[in-house]
PDB file of C-alpha atoms in Angstrom:
ATOM      1  CA  MET O   1     -16.537  13.077  14.342  1.00 49.00           C
ATOM      2  CA  LYS O   2     -13.702  13.901  16.654  1.00 68.00           C
ATOM      3  CA  GLN O   3     -10.662  14.970  14.831  1.00 87.00           C
ATOM      4  CA  ILE O   4      -8.335  13.043  12.844  1.00 95.00           C
ATOM      5  CA  GLY O   5      -5.594  15.000  13.225  1.00 96.00           C
ATOM      6  CA  GLU O   6      -5.675  14.402  15.903  1.00 96.00           C
ATOM      7  CA  LEU O   7      -4.618  10.172  15.800  1.00 97.00           C
ATOM      8  CA  ILE O   8      -2.611  10.678  12.747  1.00 97.00           C
ATOM      9  CA  GLN O   9      -0.286  12.785  14.739  1.00 97.00           C
ATOM     10  CA  GLU O  10      -0.205   9.671  17.191  1.00 96.00           C
ATOM     11  CA  MET O  11      -0.275   7.463  13.876  1.00 97.00           C
ATOM     12  CA  ILE O  12       3.314   9.290  13.079  1.00 98.00           C
ATOM     13  CA  GLU O  13       4.267   9.624  16.684  1.00 97.00           C
ATOM     14  CA  TYR O  14       3.965   5.898  16.910  1.00 97.00           C
ATOM     15  CA  TYR O  15       5.290   5.008  13.238  1.00 97.00           C
ATOM     16  CA  ALA O  16       8.782   7.807  14.018  1.00 97.00           C
ATOM     17  CA  GLY O  17      11.277   7.013  11.493  1.00 97.00           C
ATOM     18  CA  ASP O  18       9.261   5.376   9.660  1.00 96.00           C
ATOM     19  CA  THR O  19       8.385   7.422   6.009  1.00 97.00           C
ATOM     20  CA  LYS O  20       7.335   4.272   4.598  1.00 97.00           C
ATOM     21  CA  ARG O  21       5.117   3.331   6.942  1.00 97.00           C
ATOM     22  CA  ILE O  22       3.285   7.161   7.496  1.00 98.00           C
ATOM     23  CA  SER O  23       3.147   6.887   3.779  1.00 98.00           C
ATOM     24  CA  HIS O  24       1.162   4.540   4.116  1.00 98.00           C
ATOM     25  CA  PHE O  25      -1.717   4.503   6.265  1.00 98.00           C
ATOM     26  CA  LEU O  26      -2.311   8.548   4.723  1.00 98.00           C
ATOM     27  CA  LYS O  27      -2.525   6.536   1.366  1.00 98.00           C
ATOM     28  CA  VAL O  28      -4.994   3.944   2.457  1.00 98.00           C
ATOM     29  CA  TYR O  29      -6.940   6.766   4.294  1.00 98.00           C
ATOM     30  CA  ALA O  30      -7.255   9.020   1.285  1.00 98.00           C
ATOM     31  CA  TYR O  31      -8.237   6.136  -0.862  1.00 98.00           C
ATOM     32  CA  ALA O  32     -11.322   5.315   2.017  1.00 98.00           C
ATOM     33  CA  LYS O  33     -11.898   9.069   2.683  1.00 98.00           C
ATOM     34  CA  THR O  34     -12.628   8.613  -1.319  1.00 98.00           C
ATOM     35  CA  ILE O  35     -14.243   6.009  -1.941  1.00 98.00           C
ATOM     36  CA  ALA O  36     -16.905   5.738   0.938  1.00 98.00           C
ATOM     37  CA  GLU O  37     -18.092   9.629  -0.006  1.00 98.00           C
ATOM     38  CA  LEU O  38     -18.150   8.747  -3.296  1.00 98.00           C
ATOM     39  CA  GLU O  39     -20.405   5.433  -2.346  1.00 98.00           C
ATOM     40  CA  GLY O  40     -21.802   7.576  -0.037  1.00 97.00           C
ATOM     41  CA  LEU O  41     -21.555   5.638   2.721  1.00 97.00           C
ATOM     42  CA  ASP O  42     -23.251   7.668   6.511  1.00 96.00           C
ATOM     43  CA  LYS O  43     -21.748   9.607   8.295  1.00 95.00           C
ATOM     44  CA  GLU O  44     -20.789   6.869  11.464  1.00 95.00           C
ATOM     45  CA  ALA O  45     -19.803   4.682   8.603  1.00 97.00           C
ATOM     46  CA  ARG O  46     -17.409   6.320   7.084  1.00 97.00           C
ATOM     47  CA  GLU O  47     -15.666   7.789  10.482  1.00 97.00           C
ATOM     48  CA  ILE O  48     -15.176   4.563  11.503  1.00 97.00           C
ATOM     49  CA  LEU O  49     -13.602   4.045   8.064  1.00 98.00           C
ATOM     50  CA  GLU O  50     -11.333   6.921   8.279  1.00 98.00           C
ATOM     51  CA  VAL O  51     -10.091   5.508  11.534  1.00 98.00           C
ATOM     52  CA  THR O  52      -9.452   2.298  10.468  1.00 98.00           C
ATOM     53  CA  ALA O  53      -7.824   3.105   7.136  1.00 98.00           C
ATOM     54  CA  VAL O  54      -5.231   4.868   9.711  1.00 98.00           C
ATOM     55  CA  VAL O  55      -4.462   2.493  12.075  1.00 98.00           C
ATOM     56  CA  HIS O  56      -5.325  -0.336   9.898  1.00 97.00           C
ATOM     57  CA  ASP O  57      -0.978  -2.114   9.832  1.00 96.00           C
ATOM     58  CA  ILE O  58      -0.675  -0.744  13.573  1.00 97.00           C
ATOM     59  CA  GLY O  59       0.096  -4.216  14.757  1.00 95.00           C
ATOM     60  CA  ILE O  60       2.790  -4.980  12.305  1.00 94.00           C
ATOM     61  CA  LYS O  61       5.562  -3.520  15.141  1.00 94.00           C
ATOM     62  CA  VAL O  62       4.788  -5.983  17.031  1.00 92.00           C
ATOM     63  CA  SER O  63       4.613  -8.591  14.568  1.00 92.00           C
ATOM     64  CA  GLU O  64       7.903  -8.367  13.846  1.00 92.00           C
ATOM     65  CA  ARG O  65       8.988  -8.130  16.756  1.00 93.00           C
ATOM     66  CA  LYS O  66       6.859 -11.388  18.413  1.00 92.00           C
ATOM     67  CA  TYR O  67       7.538 -13.173  15.069  1.00 95.00           C
ATOM     68  CA  ASN O  68       9.853 -11.583  12.713  1.00 93.00           C
ATOM     69  CA  SER O  69       6.849 -11.091  10.484  1.00 89.00           C
ATOM     70  CA  SER O  70       4.596  -8.352   8.681  1.00 87.00           C
ATOM     71  CA  ALA O  71       2.255 -11.565   7.472  1.00 89.00           C
ATOM     72  CA  GLY O  72      -0.982  -9.868   7.950  1.00 86.00           C
ATOM     73  CA  ASN O  73      -2.429 -12.913   9.230  1.00 89.00           C
ATOM     74  CA  TYR O  74       0.211 -11.842  12.294  1.00 90.00           C
ATOM     75  CA  GLN O  75      -1.411  -7.908  11.438  1.00 92.00           C
ATOM     76  CA  GLN O  76      -4.541  -8.959  12.389  1.00 91.00           C
ATOM     77  CA  ILE O  77      -4.077 -10.357  16.041  1.00 94.00           C
ATOM     78  CA  GLU O  78      -1.825  -7.981  16.826  1.00 94.00           C
ATOM     79  CA  GLY O  79      -3.081  -4.884  15.716  1.00 94.00           C
ATOM     80  CA  PRO O  80      -5.642  -4.444  18.004  1.00 96.00           C
ATOM     81  CA  LEU O  81      -4.652  -5.067  20.786  1.00 96.00           C
ATOM     82  CA  VAL O  82      -2.698  -1.863  20.201  1.00 97.00           C
ATOM     83  CA  ALA O  83      -4.984  -0.109  18.755  1.00 97.00           C
ATOM     84  CA  ASP O  84      -7.551  -0.521  21.304  1.00 97.00           C
ATOM     85  CA  PRO O  85      -5.829   1.597  24.157  1.00 97.00           C
ATOM     86  CA  MET O  86      -5.093   4.505  21.936  1.00 96.00           C
ATOM     87  CA  LEU O  87      -8.364   5.184  20.406  1.00 96.00           C
ATOM     88  CA  VAL O  88      -9.760   5.033  24.390  1.00 96.00           C
ATOM     89  CA  LYS O  89      -6.722   7.449  24.925  1.00 94.00           C
ATOM     90  CA  LEU O  90      -8.296  10.172  22.786  1.00 95.00           C
ATOM     91  CA  GLY O  91     -11.648   9.653  23.325  1.00 94.00           C
ATOM     92  CA  TYR O  92     -13.427   6.825  21.131  1.00 96.00           C
ATOM     93  CA  ASP O  93     -16.854   5.400  22.287  1.00 95.00           C
ATOM     94  CA  ARG O  94     -16.421   1.720  23.154  1.00 97.00           C
ATOM     95  CA  ALA O  95     -19.104   0.349  20.744  1.00 97.00           C
ATOM     96  CA  PHE O  96     -16.610   1.926  17.805  1.00 97.00           C
ATOM     97  CA  ILE O  97     -13.612   0.544  19.278  1.00 97.00           C
ATOM     98  CA  LYS O  98     -15.242  -1.935  19.188  1.00 98.00           C
ATOM     99  CA  ARG O  99     -15.931  -2.159  15.010  1.00 98.00           C
ATOM    100  CA  VAL O 100     -12.319  -1.033  14.337  1.00 98.00           C
ATOM    101  CA  CYS O 101     -11.014  -3.211  16.398  1.00 97.00           C
ATOM    102  CA  TYR O 102     -13.013  -5.953  13.992  1.00 97.00           C
ATOM    103  CA  LEU O 103     -11.995  -5.142  11.276  1.00 97.00           C
ATOM    104  CA  ILE O 104      -8.239  -4.075  11.886  1.00 97.00           C
ATOM    105  CA  ALA O 105      -9.271  -8.312  12.978  1.00 96.00           C
ATOM    106  CA  HIS O 106     -10.660  -8.763   9.529  1.00 95.00           C
ATOM    107  CA  HIS O 107      -8.650  -6.364   6.820  1.00 95.00           C
ATOM    108  CA  HIS O 108      -6.149  -8.975   5.020  1.00 92.00           C
ATOM    109  CA  THR O 109      -9.328 -11.811   5.304  1.00 93.00           C
ATOM    110  CA  TYR O 110     -11.213 -11.469   1.705  1.00 95.00           C
ATOM    111  CA  HIS O 111     -13.806 -13.458   1.717  1.00 91.00           C
ATOM    112  CA  ASN O 112     -17.542 -13.046   3.265  1.00 90.00           C
ATOM    113  CA  ILE O 113     -16.891  -9.687   3.100  1.00 95.00           C
ATOM    114  CA  THR O 114     -20.628  -7.992   3.561  1.00 92.00           C
ATOM    115  CA  GLU O 115     -20.595  -4.539   5.459  1.00 96.00           C
ATOM    116  CA  LYS O 116     -19.151  -1.904   2.824  1.00 97.00           C
ATOM    117  CA  ASP O 117     -17.230  -0.747   4.943  1.00 97.00           C
ATOM    118  CA  TYR O 118     -14.728  -3.219   5.252  1.00 98.00           C
ATOM    119  CA  GLN O 119     -15.065  -3.981   1.243  1.00 98.00           C
ATOM    120  CA  ILE O 120     -14.190  -0.769   0.765  1.00 98.00           C
ATOM    121  CA  LEU O 121     -11.179  -0.747   3.864  1.00 98.00           C
ATOM    122  CA  VAL O 122      -9.898  -4.107   1.182  1.00 98.00           C
ATOM    123  CA  GLU O 123     -10.146  -1.994  -1.773  1.00 98.00           C
ATOM    124  CA  ALA O 124      -7.938   0.842  -0.338  1.00 98.00           C
ATOM    125  CA  ASP O 125      -4.863  -1.142   1.287  1.00 98.00           C
ATOM    126  CA  PHE O 126      -5.338  -2.774  -2.364  1.00 98.00           C
ATOM    127  CA  LEU O 127      -4.764   0.146  -4.061  1.00 98.00           C
ATOM    128  CA  VAL O 128      -1.732   1.244  -2.325  1.00 98.00           C
ATOM    129  CA  ASN O 129      -0.455  -2.024  -1.821  1.00 97.00           C
ATOM    130  CA  LEU O 130      -0.669  -3.594  -5.973  1.00 97.00           C
ATOM    131  CA  GLU O 131       1.613  -0.225  -6.595  1.00 97.00           C
ATOM    132  CA  GLU O 132       3.990  -0.363  -4.019  1.00 97.00           C
ATOM    133  CA  ASP O 133       4.893  -3.632  -4.713  1.00 96.00           C
ATOM    134  CA  LYS O 134       4.525  -3.129  -8.188  1.00 96.00           C
ATOM    135  CA  ALA O 135       2.372  -5.818  -8.620  1.00 96.00           C
ATOM    136  CA  SER O 136       1.861  -6.879 -11.809  1.00 95.00           C
ATOM    137  CA  GLU O 137      -0.685  -6.104 -14.577  1.00 94.00           C
ATOM    138  CA  GLU O 138      -2.267  -9.552 -14.577  1.00 94.00           C
ATOM    139  CA  THR O 139      -2.023  -9.266 -10.426  1.00 96.00           C
ATOM    140  CA  ILE O 140      -3.453  -6.519 -10.770  1.00 96.00           C
ATOM    141  CA  ARG O 141      -6.437  -8.100 -13.468  1.00 95.00           C
ATOM    142  CA  ASN O 142      -6.956 -10.553 -11.018  1.00 95.00           C
ATOM    143  CA  VAL O 143      -7.220  -8.449  -7.964  1.00 96.00           C
ATOM    144  CA  TYR O 144     -10.087  -6.085  -9.886  1.00 96.00           C
ATOM    145  CA  ARG O 145     -11.940  -9.576 -10.573  1.00 95.00           C
ATOM    146  CA  ASN O 146     -11.320 -11.065  -7.267  1.00 96.00           C
ATOM    147  CA  ILE O 147     -11.434  -8.313  -4.608  1.00 97.00           C
ATOM    148  CA  PHE O 148     -13.460  -4.891  -6.054  1.00 97.00           C
ATOM    149  CA  ARG O 149     -16.445  -4.462  -5.440  1.00 97.00           C
ATOM    150  CA  THR O 150     -17.535  -1.004  -5.808  1.00 98.00           C
ATOM    151  CA  GLU O 151     -17.509   0.683  -8.683  1.00 97.00           C
ATOM    152  CA  THR O 152     -16.026   3.710  -7.534  1.00 98.00           C
ATOM    153  CA  GLY O 153     -13.125   1.369  -6.598  1.00 98.00           C
ATOM    154  CA  LYS O 154     -13.019  -0.286  -9.543  1.00 97.00           C
ATOM    155  CA  ALA O 155     -13.172   2.954 -11.414  1.00 97.00           C
ATOM    156  CA  ILE O 156      -9.863   4.589  -8.967  1.00 97.00           C
ATOM    157  CA  LEU O 157      -8.348   0.399 -10.194  1.00 97.00           C
ATOM    158  CA  GLN O 158      -8.414   1.467 -13.797  1.00 96.00           C
ATOM    159  CA  ASN O 159      -7.833   5.130 -13.583  1.00 96.00           C
ATOM    160  CA  VAL O 160      -4.782   4.561 -11.030  1.00 97.00           C
ATOM    161  CA  PHE O 161      -3.071   1.237 -13.682  1.00 96.00           C
ATOM    162  CA  LYS O 162      -4.277   2.575 -16.916  1.00 92.00           C
ATOM    163  CA  ILE O 163      -5.884  -0.755 -17.347  1.00 86.00           C
ATOM    164  CA  LYS O 164      -8.601  -1.531 -19.314  1.00 78.00           C
ATOM    165  CA  THR O 165     -10.181  -4.263 -17.294  1.00 69.00           C
ATOM    166  CA  THR O 166     -13.159  -6.394 -18.574  1.00 64.00           C
ATOM    167  CA  VAL O 167     -14.853  -8.650 -16.202  1.00 51.00           C
TER     168      VAL O 167
END
């Protein structure tokens, strides 16, 4: 596995001065890494997921400039275009970058999720967004029922938000 620290450093420079965005991707990375390890993802899938977790919102700056919006659909359009050259510069191979860019381009699309790395990325991002957005208990329960699929992600959500859930 390449040194993820180099990518994290690159992203901190990319978001220089924007502590909210830096904290966001670091939290998503930590949750994604934890869920992936506990769900038994293989080494290659974990590496792709961890890199994607770090860069998943990379399109937000361009989206705000270009569309005056940070909406997820714009991030999905612009993110791969920003991530690709950064990952090339850091020495990731083309097939790896293609998968990372696919995940960036879909991380706000919550239907037809069939791959575990994709599912875990969505869960990790939701864990952070629910906290950052100060989501209501009802919203958290709905996300648990409708979005979360991994046992690890469900357990983390229940413990972080101290909620009892029934499906």
